[in-house]
Short mmCIF file of C-alpha atoms in Angstrom, two decimals:
data_model
loop_
_atom_site.label_atom_id
_atom_site.label_comp_id
_atom_site.label_asym_id
_atom_site.label_seq_id
_atom_site.Cartn_x
_atom_site.Cartn_y
_atom_site.Cartn_z
CA MET A 120 -2.35 5.51 15.12
CA GLY A 121 -2.92 6.82 18.60
CA PHE A 122 -4.52 10.11 19.25
CA ALA A 123 -1.29 11.81 20.35
CA GLN A 124 0.77 10.51 17.25
CA GLY A 125 -2.05 11.52 14.92
CA ALA A 126 -2.34 15.00 16.38
CA PHE A 127 1.47 15.35 16.17
CA SER A 128 1.43 14.36 12.51
CA ILE A 129 -1.17 16.87 11.69
CA LEU A 130 0.70 19.63 13.56
CA VAL A 131 4.04 18.74 11.76
CA TRP A 132 2.12 18.78 8.44
CA LYS A 133 0.67 22.33 9.10
CA VAL A 134 4.06 23.53 10.08
CA ALA A 135 5.54 22.12 6.97
CA GLU A 136 2.95 23.89 4.76
CA ARG A 137 4.08 27.22 6.24
CA MET A 138 7.80 26.63 6.34
CA MET A 139 8.87 24.99 3.18
CA SER A 140 12.60 24.85 3.96
CA ASN A 141 14.81 21.99 3.35
CA SER A 142 15.44 21.69 7.08
CA VAL A 143 11.69 21.10 7.78
CA TRP A 144 11.69 18.33 5.09
CA ILE A 145 14.85 16.63 6.39
CA ALA A 146 13.14 16.54 9.94
CA LEU A 147 10.08 15.00 8.47
CA ALA A 148 11.99 12.24 6.69
CA ALA A 149 13.77 11.52 9.79
CA LEU A 150 10.58 11.16 11.64
CA GLY A 151 9.24 8.77 8.95
CA LEU A 152 6.55 11.26 8.02
CA ALA A 153 7.89 12.06 4.60
CA SER A 154 9.79 9.59 2.47
CA SER A 155 11.83 12.22 0.65
CA VAL A 156 13.36 15.39 0.85
CA PRO A 157 12.31 17.80 -2.05
CA ALA A 158 15.14 19.17 -4.25
CA ASP A 159 15.26 22.81 -5.13
CA ASP A 160 14.94 21.99 -8.90
CA LYS A 161 11.62 20.21 -8.43
CA PRO A 162 8.73 21.91 -10.37
CA ASP A 163 6.11 23.96 -8.69
CA ILE A 164 3.05 21.76 -8.19
CA THR A 165 0.71 24.61 -7.29
CA PRO A 166 -1.04 24.61 -10.69
CA LEU A 167 -1.52 20.90 -10.49
CA ILE A 168 -3.23 21.22 -6.98
CA GLU A 169 -5.37 23.96 -8.24
CA THR A 170 -6.40 21.98 -11.25
CA LEU A 171 -7.27 18.99 -8.98
CA ALA A 172 -9.50 21.21 -6.97
CA LEU A 173 -11.61 22.16 -10.00
CA LYS A 174 -15.10 20.46 -10.46
CA THR A 175 -15.54 21.10 -14.01
CA ASP A 176 -12.94 19.06 -16.03
CA THR A 177 -12.71 15.51 -14.75
CA GLY A 178 -10.18 14.51 -17.29
CA ALA A 179 -7.83 17.40 -16.41
CA ARG A 180 -8.24 16.47 -12.74
CA ILE A 181 -7.40 12.88 -13.30
CA ASP A 182 -4.12 13.93 -15.19
CA ALA A 183 -3.27 16.41 -12.46
CA ALA A 184 -3.53 13.63 -9.91
CA LYS A 185 -1.34 11.34 -11.99
CA ARG A 186 1.30 14.05 -12.30
CA LEU A 187 1.21 14.84 -8.55
CA GLY A 188 1.85 11.13 -7.91
CA GLN A 189 4.92 11.36 -10.00
CA SER A 190 6.08 14.74 -8.46
CA GLY A 191 7.62 13.18 -5.39
CA SER A 192 6.54 16.07 -3.55
CA PHE A 193 5.20 15.78 0.01
CA GLN A 194 2.97 18.88 -0.65
CA ALA A 195 0.74 16.82 -2.86
CA VAL A 196 -0.49 14.38 -0.19
CA GLU A 197 -3.11 16.71 1.37
CA ALA A 198 -4.71 17.63 -2.03
CA LEU A 199 -4.86 13.88 -3.13
CA VAL A 200 -6.26 12.78 0.35
CA LYS A 201 -9.11 15.24 -0.19
CA CYS A 202 -9.89 13.60 -3.37
CA LEU A 203 -10.62 10.25 -1.74
CA LYS A 204 -13.95 11.65 -0.98
CA ASP A 205 -14.61 13.20 -4.44
CA GLU A 206 -17.94 12.65 -6.11
CA HIS A 207 -16.29 11.31 -9.22
CA ARG A 208 -15.04 7.72 -9.04
CA PRO A 209 -12.35 8.28 -11.69
CA VAL A 210 -10.87 11.10 -9.70
CA ARG A 211 -10.97 9.13 -6.50
CA TRP A 212 -9.20 6.17 -8.08
CA ALA A 213 -6.50 8.31 -9.78
CA ALA A 214 -5.85 10.04 -6.37
CA ILE A 215 -5.55 6.54 -4.76
CA GLU A 216 -2.91 5.43 -7.36
CA ALA A 217 -1.03 8.72 -7.02
CA LEU A 218 -0.82 8.30 -3.18
CA GLY A 219 0.72 4.87 -3.70
CA ASP A 220 3.28 6.39 -6.24
CA LEU A 221 4.24 9.02 -3.77
CA GLY A 222 4.92 6.29 -1.09
CA GLU A 223 4.24 8.93 1.92
CA PRO A 224 3.33 7.27 5.25
CA LEU A 225 0.77 10.07 5.90
CA ALA A 226 -1.47 8.45 3.32
CA VAL A 227 -1.75 5.23 5.21
CA PRO A 228 -4.64 6.18 7.61
CA PRO A 229 -6.83 7.72 4.74
CA LEU A 230 -6.31 4.85 2.54
CA LEU A 231 -7.22 2.35 5.24
CA ASP A 232 -10.36 4.37 6.00
CA TYR A 233 -11.15 4.21 2.17
CA ILE A 234 -10.99 0.44 2.31
CA LYS A 235 -13.48 0.46 5.14
CA ARG A 236 -15.92 2.36 3.46
CA LYS A 237 -19.52 0.94 2.59
CA GLU A 238 -19.62 1.30 -1.10
CA PRO A 239 -20.40 -0.96 -3.97
CA TYR A 240 -17.18 -0.25 -6.08
CA ARG A 241 -14.50 -2.74 -5.29
CA TRP A 242 -12.07 -1.35 -7.80
CA GLY A 243 -11.18 1.60 -5.65
CA LYS A 244 -10.54 -0.76 -2.58
CA ILE A 245 -8.42 -2.95 -4.78
CA LEU A 246 -6.33 0.22 -5.79
CA ALA A 247 -6.15 1.33 -2.18
CA ALA A 248 -4.80 -2.10 -1.06
CA ASN A 249 -2.14 -2.01 -4.02
CA ALA A 250 -1.25 1.65 -2.84
CA LEU A 251 -0.69 0.57 0.73
CA ALA A 252 1.54 -2.37 -0.43
CA ALA A 253 3.65 0.12 -2.46
CA ILE A 254 3.91 2.55 0.63
CA LYS A 255 5.29 -0.43 2.64
CA ASP A 256 4.07 0.96 5.95
CA PRO A 257 3.80 -1.73 8.59
CA ARG A 258 0.58 -0.09 9.98
CA ALA A 259 -1.35 -1.52 7.09
CA ARG A 260 -0.56 -5.18 7.96
CA ASP A 261 -3.12 -5.77 10.67
CA PRO A 262 -6.07 -4.21 8.96
CA LEU A 263 -5.39 -6.03 5.67
CA PHE A 264 -4.84 -9.35 7.51
CA ALA A 265 -8.11 -8.88 9.38
CA LEU A 266 -9.84 -8.71 5.89
CA LEU A 267 -7.99 -11.87 4.84
CA SER A 268 -8.67 -13.83 7.99
CA SER A 269 -12.28 -12.78 8.16
CA GLY A 270 -13.10 -13.85 4.65
CA ASP A 271 -14.63 -10.27 4.06
CA ASP A 272 -15.22 -10.03 0.19
CA ALA A 273 -14.96 -6.21 0.20
CA ILE A 274 -11.61 -6.83 -1.61
CA PRO A 275 -10.85 -9.95 -3.50
CA GLN A 276 -8.84 -12.41 -1.29
CA ARG A 277 -6.04 -12.62 -3.99
CA VAL A 278 -5.48 -8.80 -3.89
CA VAL A 279 -5.11 -8.80 -0.07
CA LEU A 280 -2.80 -11.76 -0.22
CA LEU A 281 -0.50 -10.25 -2.70
CA ALA A 282 -0.55 -6.89 -0.78
CA LEU A 283 0.39 -8.57 2.53
CA ALA A 284 3.22 -10.51 0.69
CA ARG A 285 4.65 -7.14 -0.53
CA LEU A 286 4.36 -5.89 3.10
CA GLY A 287 6.35 -8.80 4.26
CA ASP A 288 3.68 -10.41 6.50
CA GLU A 289 4.44 -14.09 7.11
CA ARG A 290 1.04 -14.65 8.66
CA ILE A 291 -0.32 -15.26 5.14
CA VAL A 292 1.76 -18.44 4.73
CA PRO A 293 -1.10 -20.78 5.90
CA TYR A 294 -3.56 -19.16 3.65
CA ALA A 295 -1.20 -19.27 0.64
CA LEU A 296 -0.36 -22.79 1.20
CA ASP A 297 -4.10 -23.74 1.39
CA LEU A 298 -4.75 -21.92 -1.93
CA LEU A 299 -1.94 -23.90 -3.58
CA ARG A 300 -4.39 -26.75 -3.51
CA ASP A 301 -7.34 -24.57 -4.87
CA GLU A 302 -9.25 -26.07 -7.90
CA ALA A 303 -8.81 -22.75 -9.76
CA ALA A 304 -5.51 -22.54 -11.52
CA TRP A 305 -5.42 -18.76 -11.33
CA MET A 306 -5.78 -19.03 -7.43
CA ARG A 307 -2.93 -21.45 -7.35
CA LYS A 308 -0.74 -19.01 -9.47
CA THR A 309 -1.76 -16.15 -7.13
CA ALA A 310 -0.56 -18.12 -4.04
CA GLN A 311 2.65 -19.05 -5.83
CA ALA A 312 3.25 -15.43 -6.60
CA ALA A 313 2.60 -14.32 -2.94
CA LEU A 314 4.91 -17.08 -1.57
CA VAL A 315 7.67 -16.14 -3.97
CA GLN A 316 7.31 -12.32 -3.04
CA LEU A 317 7.34 -13.08 0.59
CA ALA A 318 10.30 -15.44 0.50
CA GLN A 319 12.39 -13.76 -2.21
CA GLU A 320 15.26 -12.54 0.13
CA ARG A 321 15.69 -15.96 1.61
CA LEU A 322 15.60 -17.59 -1.89
CA LYS A 323 18.70 -15.64 -2.74
CA GLY A 324 18.32 -15.92 -6.34
CA GLY A 325 17.55 -19.64 -6.32
CA ALA A 326 14.84 -21.51 -7.89
CA ALA A 327 11.47 -21.09 -5.87
CA PRO A 328 9.44 -24.24 -4.68
CA ARG A 329 6.42 -25.04 -6.70
CA GLY A 330 3.21 -26.66 -5.39
CA TYR A 331 1.94 -27.28 -1.90
CA ASP A 332 4.20 -30.05 -0.88
CA ALA A 333 7.48 -28.27 -2.01
CA TRP A 334 6.58 -25.04 -0.23
CA ALA A 335 5.25 -26.69 3.00
CA LYS A 336 8.56 -28.48 3.21
CA TRP A 337 10.58 -25.30 2.40
CA TYR A 338 8.82 -23.41 5.35
CA GLN A 339 9.01 -26.47 7.64
CA ASP A 340 12.83 -26.68 6.97
CA ARG A 341 13.27 -23.02 7.92
CA ARG A 342 11.55 -23.53 11.21
CA GLN A 343 13.98 -26.17 12.29
CA PRO A 344 16.65 -25.03 15.10
CA GLY A 345 19.69 -23.57 13.27
CA ALA A 346 17.99 -22.97 9.92
CA GLY A 347 18.40 -19.25 10.21
CA ALA A 348 22.17 -19.45 11.03
CA GLU A 349 22.72 -21.87 8.17
CA GLU A 350 21.01 -19.36 5.77
CA ASP A 351 23.31 -16.66 7.07
CA ARG A 352 26.41 -18.45 6.23
#
């Protein structure tokens, strides 16, 4: 995200905090800065945000984060993002999962920053990759693909592969095809799952190929001239 776009997003967020009318939320949704417009009958999440800010009861804070993730409220994003730097790992991890459940695009830059952190706990980064996949914002593709192509083990390769498949990034195909010939059965299963996820719309309910040779032929056939037109008929 460029400086101007980031500054604009922050400005919109601050305006929304002060003007919580439906017209503001409708504008945010149209700009792609909020995935949903809050309904009048949604519960007040202020008590949950206040509980999340407490430092005394970790269990209550984790529960509050989970409930905020299920609230569908754009107002929850800022409070959850703040928790990404919390001193308690379980609170950080609950906040990450909640951001994925909310599906708000504003959570993408903080989640990407979390993945880049130098810390020994990979589980939080695994959750962050899954959350980014759930949000389905294309801005997550290049940073995640860079992890895959660099061989960086900050996050297990299988997690990044599946996240990129959910994001529809076809650049993973060579990696997935290569893993179909891996000695480990669980890696082959992961590659199969990623390819099925990536190709599900084009499979149109038909049986998915299995194994390297079948998938390689399937993708090769779809690179032939006229293959796309044939699929559309």
